[in-house]
PDB file of C-alpha atoms and ligand atoms in Angstrom:
ATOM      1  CA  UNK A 276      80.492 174.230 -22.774  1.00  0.00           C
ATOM      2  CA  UNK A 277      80.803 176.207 -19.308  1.00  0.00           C
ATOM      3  CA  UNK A 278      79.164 174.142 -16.407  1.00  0.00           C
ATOM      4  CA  UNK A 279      76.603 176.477 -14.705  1.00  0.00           C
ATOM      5  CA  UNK A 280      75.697 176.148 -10.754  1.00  0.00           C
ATOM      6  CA  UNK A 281      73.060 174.008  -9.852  1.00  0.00           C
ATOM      7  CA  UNK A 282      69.869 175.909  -8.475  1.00  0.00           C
ATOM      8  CA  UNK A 283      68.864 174.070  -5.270  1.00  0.00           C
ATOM      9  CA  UNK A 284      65.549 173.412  -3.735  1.00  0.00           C
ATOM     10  CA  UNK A 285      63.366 175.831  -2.554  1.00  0.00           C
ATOM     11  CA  UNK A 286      64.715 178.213  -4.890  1.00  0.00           C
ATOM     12  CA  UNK A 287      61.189 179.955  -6.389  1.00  0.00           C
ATOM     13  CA  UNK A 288      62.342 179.140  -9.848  1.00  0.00           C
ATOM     14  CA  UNK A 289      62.139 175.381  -9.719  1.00  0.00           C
ATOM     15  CA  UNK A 290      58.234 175.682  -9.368  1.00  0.00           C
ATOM     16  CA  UNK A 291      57.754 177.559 -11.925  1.00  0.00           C
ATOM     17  CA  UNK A 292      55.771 176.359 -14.980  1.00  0.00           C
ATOM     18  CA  UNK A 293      58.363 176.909 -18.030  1.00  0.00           C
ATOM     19  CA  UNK A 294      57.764 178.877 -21.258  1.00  0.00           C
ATOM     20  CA  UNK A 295      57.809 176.515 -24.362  1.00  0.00           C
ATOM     21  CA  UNK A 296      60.939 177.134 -26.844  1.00  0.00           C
ATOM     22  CA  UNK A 297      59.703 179.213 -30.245  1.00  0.00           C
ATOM     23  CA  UNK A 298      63.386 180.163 -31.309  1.00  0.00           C
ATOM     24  CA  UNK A 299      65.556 177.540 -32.653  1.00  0.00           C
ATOM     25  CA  UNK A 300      68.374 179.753 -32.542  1.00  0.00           C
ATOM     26  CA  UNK A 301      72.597 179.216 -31.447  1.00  0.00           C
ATOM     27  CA  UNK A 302      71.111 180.564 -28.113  1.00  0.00           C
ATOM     28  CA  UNK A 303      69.164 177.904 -27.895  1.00  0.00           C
ATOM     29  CA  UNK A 304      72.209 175.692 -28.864  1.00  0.00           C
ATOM     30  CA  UNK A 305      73.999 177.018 -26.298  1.00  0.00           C
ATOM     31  CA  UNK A 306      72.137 176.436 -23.367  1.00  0.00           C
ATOM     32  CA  UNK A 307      71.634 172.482 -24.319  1.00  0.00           C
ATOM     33  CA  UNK A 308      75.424 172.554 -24.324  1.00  0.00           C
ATOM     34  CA  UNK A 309      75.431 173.755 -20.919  1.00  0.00           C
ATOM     35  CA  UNK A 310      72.973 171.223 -19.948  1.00  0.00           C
ATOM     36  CA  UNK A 311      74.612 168.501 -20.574  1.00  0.00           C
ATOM     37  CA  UNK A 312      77.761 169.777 -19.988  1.00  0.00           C
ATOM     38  CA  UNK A 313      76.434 170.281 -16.021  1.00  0.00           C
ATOM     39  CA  UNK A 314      74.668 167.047 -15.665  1.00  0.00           C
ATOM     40  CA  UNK A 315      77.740 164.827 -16.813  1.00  0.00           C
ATOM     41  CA  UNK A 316      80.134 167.065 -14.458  1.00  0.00           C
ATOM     42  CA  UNK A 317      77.589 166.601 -11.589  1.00  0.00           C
ATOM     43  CA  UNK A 318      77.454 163.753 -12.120  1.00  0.00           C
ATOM     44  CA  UNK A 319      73.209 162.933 -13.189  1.00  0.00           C
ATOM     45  CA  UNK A 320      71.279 161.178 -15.402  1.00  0.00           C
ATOM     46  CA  UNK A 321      68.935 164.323 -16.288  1.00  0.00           C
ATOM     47  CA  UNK A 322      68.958 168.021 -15.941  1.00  0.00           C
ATOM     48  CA  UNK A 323      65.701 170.379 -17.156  1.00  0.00           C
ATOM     49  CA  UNK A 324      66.855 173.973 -17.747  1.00  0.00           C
ATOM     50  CA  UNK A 325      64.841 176.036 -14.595  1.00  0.00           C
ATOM     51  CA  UNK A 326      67.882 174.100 -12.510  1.00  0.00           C
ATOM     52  CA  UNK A 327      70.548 176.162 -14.380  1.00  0.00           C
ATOM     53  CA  UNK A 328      67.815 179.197 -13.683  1.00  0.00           C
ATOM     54  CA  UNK A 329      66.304 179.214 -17.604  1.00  0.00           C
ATOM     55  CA  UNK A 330      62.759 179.251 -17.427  1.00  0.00           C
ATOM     56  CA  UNK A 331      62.471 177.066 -21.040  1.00  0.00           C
ATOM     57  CA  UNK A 332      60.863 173.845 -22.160  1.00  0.00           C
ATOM     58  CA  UNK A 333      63.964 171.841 -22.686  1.00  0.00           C
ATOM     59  CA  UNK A 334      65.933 168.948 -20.863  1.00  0.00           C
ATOM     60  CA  UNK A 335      68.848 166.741 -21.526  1.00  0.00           C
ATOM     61  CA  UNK A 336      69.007 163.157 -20.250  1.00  0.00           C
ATOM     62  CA  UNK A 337      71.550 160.141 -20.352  1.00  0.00           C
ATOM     63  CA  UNK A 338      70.693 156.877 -18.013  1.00  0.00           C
ATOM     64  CA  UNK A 339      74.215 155.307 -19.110  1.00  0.00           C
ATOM     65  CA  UNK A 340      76.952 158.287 -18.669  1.00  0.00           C
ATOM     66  CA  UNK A 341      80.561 157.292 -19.204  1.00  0.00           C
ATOM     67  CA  UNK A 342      79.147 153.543 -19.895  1.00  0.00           C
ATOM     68  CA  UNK A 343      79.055 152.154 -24.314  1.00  0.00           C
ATOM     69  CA  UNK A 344      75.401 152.474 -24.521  1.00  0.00           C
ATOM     70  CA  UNK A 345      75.355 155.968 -23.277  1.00  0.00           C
ATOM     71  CA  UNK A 346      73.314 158.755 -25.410  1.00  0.00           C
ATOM     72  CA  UNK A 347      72.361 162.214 -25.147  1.00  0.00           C
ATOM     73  CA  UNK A 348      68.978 162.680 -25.470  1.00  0.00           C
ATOM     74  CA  UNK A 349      67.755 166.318 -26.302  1.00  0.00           C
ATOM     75  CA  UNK A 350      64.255 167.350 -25.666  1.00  0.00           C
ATOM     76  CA  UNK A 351      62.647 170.615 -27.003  1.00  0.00           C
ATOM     77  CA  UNK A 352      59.370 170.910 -26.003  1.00  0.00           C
ATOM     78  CA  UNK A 353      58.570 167.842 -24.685  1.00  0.00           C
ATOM     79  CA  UNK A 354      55.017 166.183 -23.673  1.00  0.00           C
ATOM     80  CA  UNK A 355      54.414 163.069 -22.162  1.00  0.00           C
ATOM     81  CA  UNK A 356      51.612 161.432 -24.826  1.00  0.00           C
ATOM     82  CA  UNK A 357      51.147 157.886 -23.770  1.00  0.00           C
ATOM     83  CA  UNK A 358      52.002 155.526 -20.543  1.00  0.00           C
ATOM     84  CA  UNK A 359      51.528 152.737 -19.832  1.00  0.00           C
ATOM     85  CA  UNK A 360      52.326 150.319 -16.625  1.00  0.00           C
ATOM     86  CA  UNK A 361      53.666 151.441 -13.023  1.00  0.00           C
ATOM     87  CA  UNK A 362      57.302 150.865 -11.815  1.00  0.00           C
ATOM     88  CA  UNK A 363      58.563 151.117  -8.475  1.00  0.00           C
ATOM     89  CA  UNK A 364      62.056 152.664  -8.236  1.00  0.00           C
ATOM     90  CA  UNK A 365      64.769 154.630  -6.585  1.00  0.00           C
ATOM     91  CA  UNK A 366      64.260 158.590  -7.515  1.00  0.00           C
ATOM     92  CA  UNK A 367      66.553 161.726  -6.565  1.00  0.00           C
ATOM     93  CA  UNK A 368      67.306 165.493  -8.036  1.00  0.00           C
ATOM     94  CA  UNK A 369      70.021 167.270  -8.374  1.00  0.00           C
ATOM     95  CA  UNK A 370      68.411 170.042  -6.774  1.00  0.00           C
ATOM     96  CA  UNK A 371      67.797 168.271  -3.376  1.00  0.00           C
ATOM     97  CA  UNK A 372      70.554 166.237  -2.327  1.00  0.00           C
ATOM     98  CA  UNK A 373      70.061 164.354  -0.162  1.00  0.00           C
ATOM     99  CA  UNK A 374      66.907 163.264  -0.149  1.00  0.00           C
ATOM    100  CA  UNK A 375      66.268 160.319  -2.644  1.00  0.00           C
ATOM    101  CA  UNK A 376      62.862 158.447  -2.526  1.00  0.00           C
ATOM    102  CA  UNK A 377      61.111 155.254  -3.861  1.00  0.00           C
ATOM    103  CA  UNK A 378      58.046 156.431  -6.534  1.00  0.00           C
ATOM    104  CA  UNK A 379      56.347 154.697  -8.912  1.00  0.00           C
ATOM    105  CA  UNK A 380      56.096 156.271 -12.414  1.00  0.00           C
ATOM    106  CA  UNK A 381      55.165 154.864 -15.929  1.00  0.00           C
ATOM    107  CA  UNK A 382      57.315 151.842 -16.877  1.00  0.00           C
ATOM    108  CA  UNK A 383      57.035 152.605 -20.277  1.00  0.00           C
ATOM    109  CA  UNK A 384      56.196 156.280 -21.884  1.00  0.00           C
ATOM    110  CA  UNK A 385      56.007 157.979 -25.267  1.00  0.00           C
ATOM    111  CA  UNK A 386      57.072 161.482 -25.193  1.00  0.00           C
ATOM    112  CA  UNK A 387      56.606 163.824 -28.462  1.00  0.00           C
ATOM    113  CA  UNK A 388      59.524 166.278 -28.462  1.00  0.00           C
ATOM    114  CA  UNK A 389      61.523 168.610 -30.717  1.00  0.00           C
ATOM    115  CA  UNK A 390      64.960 168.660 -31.656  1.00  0.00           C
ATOM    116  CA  UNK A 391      67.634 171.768 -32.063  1.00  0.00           C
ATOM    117  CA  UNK A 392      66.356 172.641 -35.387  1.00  0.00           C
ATOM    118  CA  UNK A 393      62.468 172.249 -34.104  1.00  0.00           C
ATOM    119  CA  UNK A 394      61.973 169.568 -36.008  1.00  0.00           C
ATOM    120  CA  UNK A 395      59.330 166.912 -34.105  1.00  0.00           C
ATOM    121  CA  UNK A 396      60.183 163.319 -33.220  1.00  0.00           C
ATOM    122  CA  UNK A 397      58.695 160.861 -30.616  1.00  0.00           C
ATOM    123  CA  UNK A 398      61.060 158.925 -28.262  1.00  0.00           C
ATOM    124  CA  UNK A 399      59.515 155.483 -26.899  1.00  0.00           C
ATOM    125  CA  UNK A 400      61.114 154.426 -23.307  1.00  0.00           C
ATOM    126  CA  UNK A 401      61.072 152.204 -20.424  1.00  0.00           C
ATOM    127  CA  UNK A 402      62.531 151.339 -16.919  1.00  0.00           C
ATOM    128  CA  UNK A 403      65.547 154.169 -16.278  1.00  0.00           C
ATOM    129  CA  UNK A 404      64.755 156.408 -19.242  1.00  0.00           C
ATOM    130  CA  UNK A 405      60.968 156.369 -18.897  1.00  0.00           C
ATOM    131  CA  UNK A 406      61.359 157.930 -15.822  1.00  0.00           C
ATOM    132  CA  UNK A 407      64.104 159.930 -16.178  1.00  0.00           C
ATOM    133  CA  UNK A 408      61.482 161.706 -18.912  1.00  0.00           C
ATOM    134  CA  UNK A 409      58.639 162.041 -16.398  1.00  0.00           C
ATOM    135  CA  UNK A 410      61.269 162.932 -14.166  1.00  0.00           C
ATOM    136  CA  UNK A 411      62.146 166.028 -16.740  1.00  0.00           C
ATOM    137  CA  UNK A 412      58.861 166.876 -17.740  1.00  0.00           C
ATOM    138  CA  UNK A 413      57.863 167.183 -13.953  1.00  0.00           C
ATOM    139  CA  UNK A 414      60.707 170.057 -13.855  1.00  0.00           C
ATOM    140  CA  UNK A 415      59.396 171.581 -17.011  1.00  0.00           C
ATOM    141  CA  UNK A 416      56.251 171.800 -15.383  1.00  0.00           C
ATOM    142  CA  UNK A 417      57.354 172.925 -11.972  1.00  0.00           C
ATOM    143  CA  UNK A 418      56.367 170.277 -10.114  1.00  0.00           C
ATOM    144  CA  UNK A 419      59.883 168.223  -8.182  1.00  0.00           C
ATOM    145  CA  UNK A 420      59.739 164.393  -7.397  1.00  0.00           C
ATOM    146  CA  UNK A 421      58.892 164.530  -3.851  1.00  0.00           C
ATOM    147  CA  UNK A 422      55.158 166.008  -4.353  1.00  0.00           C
ATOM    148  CA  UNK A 423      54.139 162.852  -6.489  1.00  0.00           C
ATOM    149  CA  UNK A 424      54.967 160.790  -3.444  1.00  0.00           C
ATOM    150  CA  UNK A 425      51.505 160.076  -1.575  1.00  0.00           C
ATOM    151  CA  UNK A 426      50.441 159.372   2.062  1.00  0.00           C
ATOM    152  CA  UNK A 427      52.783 158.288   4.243  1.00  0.00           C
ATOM    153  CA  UNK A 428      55.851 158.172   1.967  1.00  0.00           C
ATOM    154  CA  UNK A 429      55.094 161.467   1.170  1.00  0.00           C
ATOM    155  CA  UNK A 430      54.740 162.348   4.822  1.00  0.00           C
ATOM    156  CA  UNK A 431      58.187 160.925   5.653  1.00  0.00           C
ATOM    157  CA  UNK A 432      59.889 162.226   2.927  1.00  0.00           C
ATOM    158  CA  UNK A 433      58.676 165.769   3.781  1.00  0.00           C
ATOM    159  CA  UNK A 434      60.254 165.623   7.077  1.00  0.00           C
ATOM    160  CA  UNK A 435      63.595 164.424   5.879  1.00  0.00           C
ATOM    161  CA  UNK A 436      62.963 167.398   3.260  1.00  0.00           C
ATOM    162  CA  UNK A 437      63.277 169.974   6.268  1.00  0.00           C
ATOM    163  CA  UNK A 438      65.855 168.095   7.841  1.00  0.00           C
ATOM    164  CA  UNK A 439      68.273 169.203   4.936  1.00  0.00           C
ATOM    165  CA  UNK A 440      70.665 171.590   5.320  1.00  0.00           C
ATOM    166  CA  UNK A 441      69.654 173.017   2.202  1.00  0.00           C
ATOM    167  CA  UNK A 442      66.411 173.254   3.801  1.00  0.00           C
ATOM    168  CA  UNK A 443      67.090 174.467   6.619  1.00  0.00           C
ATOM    169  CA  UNK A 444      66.929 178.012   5.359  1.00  0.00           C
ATOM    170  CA  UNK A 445      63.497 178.454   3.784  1.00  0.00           C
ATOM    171  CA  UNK A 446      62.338 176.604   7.589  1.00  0.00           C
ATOM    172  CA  UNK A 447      63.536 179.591   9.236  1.00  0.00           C
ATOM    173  CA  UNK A 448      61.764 181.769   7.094  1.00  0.00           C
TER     174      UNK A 448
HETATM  175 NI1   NI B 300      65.488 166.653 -10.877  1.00  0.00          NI
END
């Protein structure tokens, strides 16, 4: 289960919408492996695959690392397919330290989802885990935290965005 590097904000691949999974394959197995095996050595509660550069519909998450009620969630092909509420709450990314952000997402979701054989399931979640899944499916999608930040918030967070070192490159573009 090799760690692979983290790709960092504004690498081009991170807004990139991802191809959905049709192969259910050891390959497949693999990179989920290395998923998980990056976001518990980074440490994070989520990784989606475009950070470790594979443009592919899949993510791991686990709110509790290291802690009893930890679990590895797998999701193939995941869709957010119900929501309900709005929960205010400290958000970051792997791929832009640095910079993390109060945003309101769902407080409780139901995402439909595929496993390693491709075989469906639903996974019902609130607080933490609900938005660790939009988090995910954001990713999956292309889009990162800070552009569902709005007005002002989104204003501020922009500017702390370029004041990154990891930033600082694509600003001198
Ligand atoms: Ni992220």
């Amino acid at each position: 289960m090799p760690v692979r590097p983290i790709l960092l904000y504004p690498d081009p691949i991170l807004r990139r919408p991802t191809a959905e999974v049709e192969s259910f394959d050891s390959g497949l197995a693999a990179l989920v492996d290395d998923l998980a095996a990056t976001m518990y050595d980074a440490p994070g509660v989520g990784l989606a695959a475009p950070q470790v550069g594979v443009s592919r519909r899949v993510a791991v998450i686990d709110v509790a690392p290291g802690r009893p009620e930890s679990r590895l969630h797998v999701l193939v092909n995941p869709r957010l397919v119900a929501s309900r509420g709005r929960e205010s709450g400290d958000e970051g990314c792997l791929s832009i330290p640095g910079l993390t952000e109060k945003l309101d997402r769902p407080a409780w979701v139901r995402v439909a989802a595929q496993d390693l054989e491709g075989r469906p399931f639903e996974l019902e979640a609130e607080g933490l885990l609900a938005r660790a899944c939009c988090h995910e499916i954001d990713h999956l999608d292309g889009i990162l935290f800070f552009e569902r930040l709005t007005g002002l918030r989104k204003e501020l967070a922009l500017r702390r965005l370029r004041r990154l070192p990891l930033a600082a490159a694509e600003a001198a573009r």
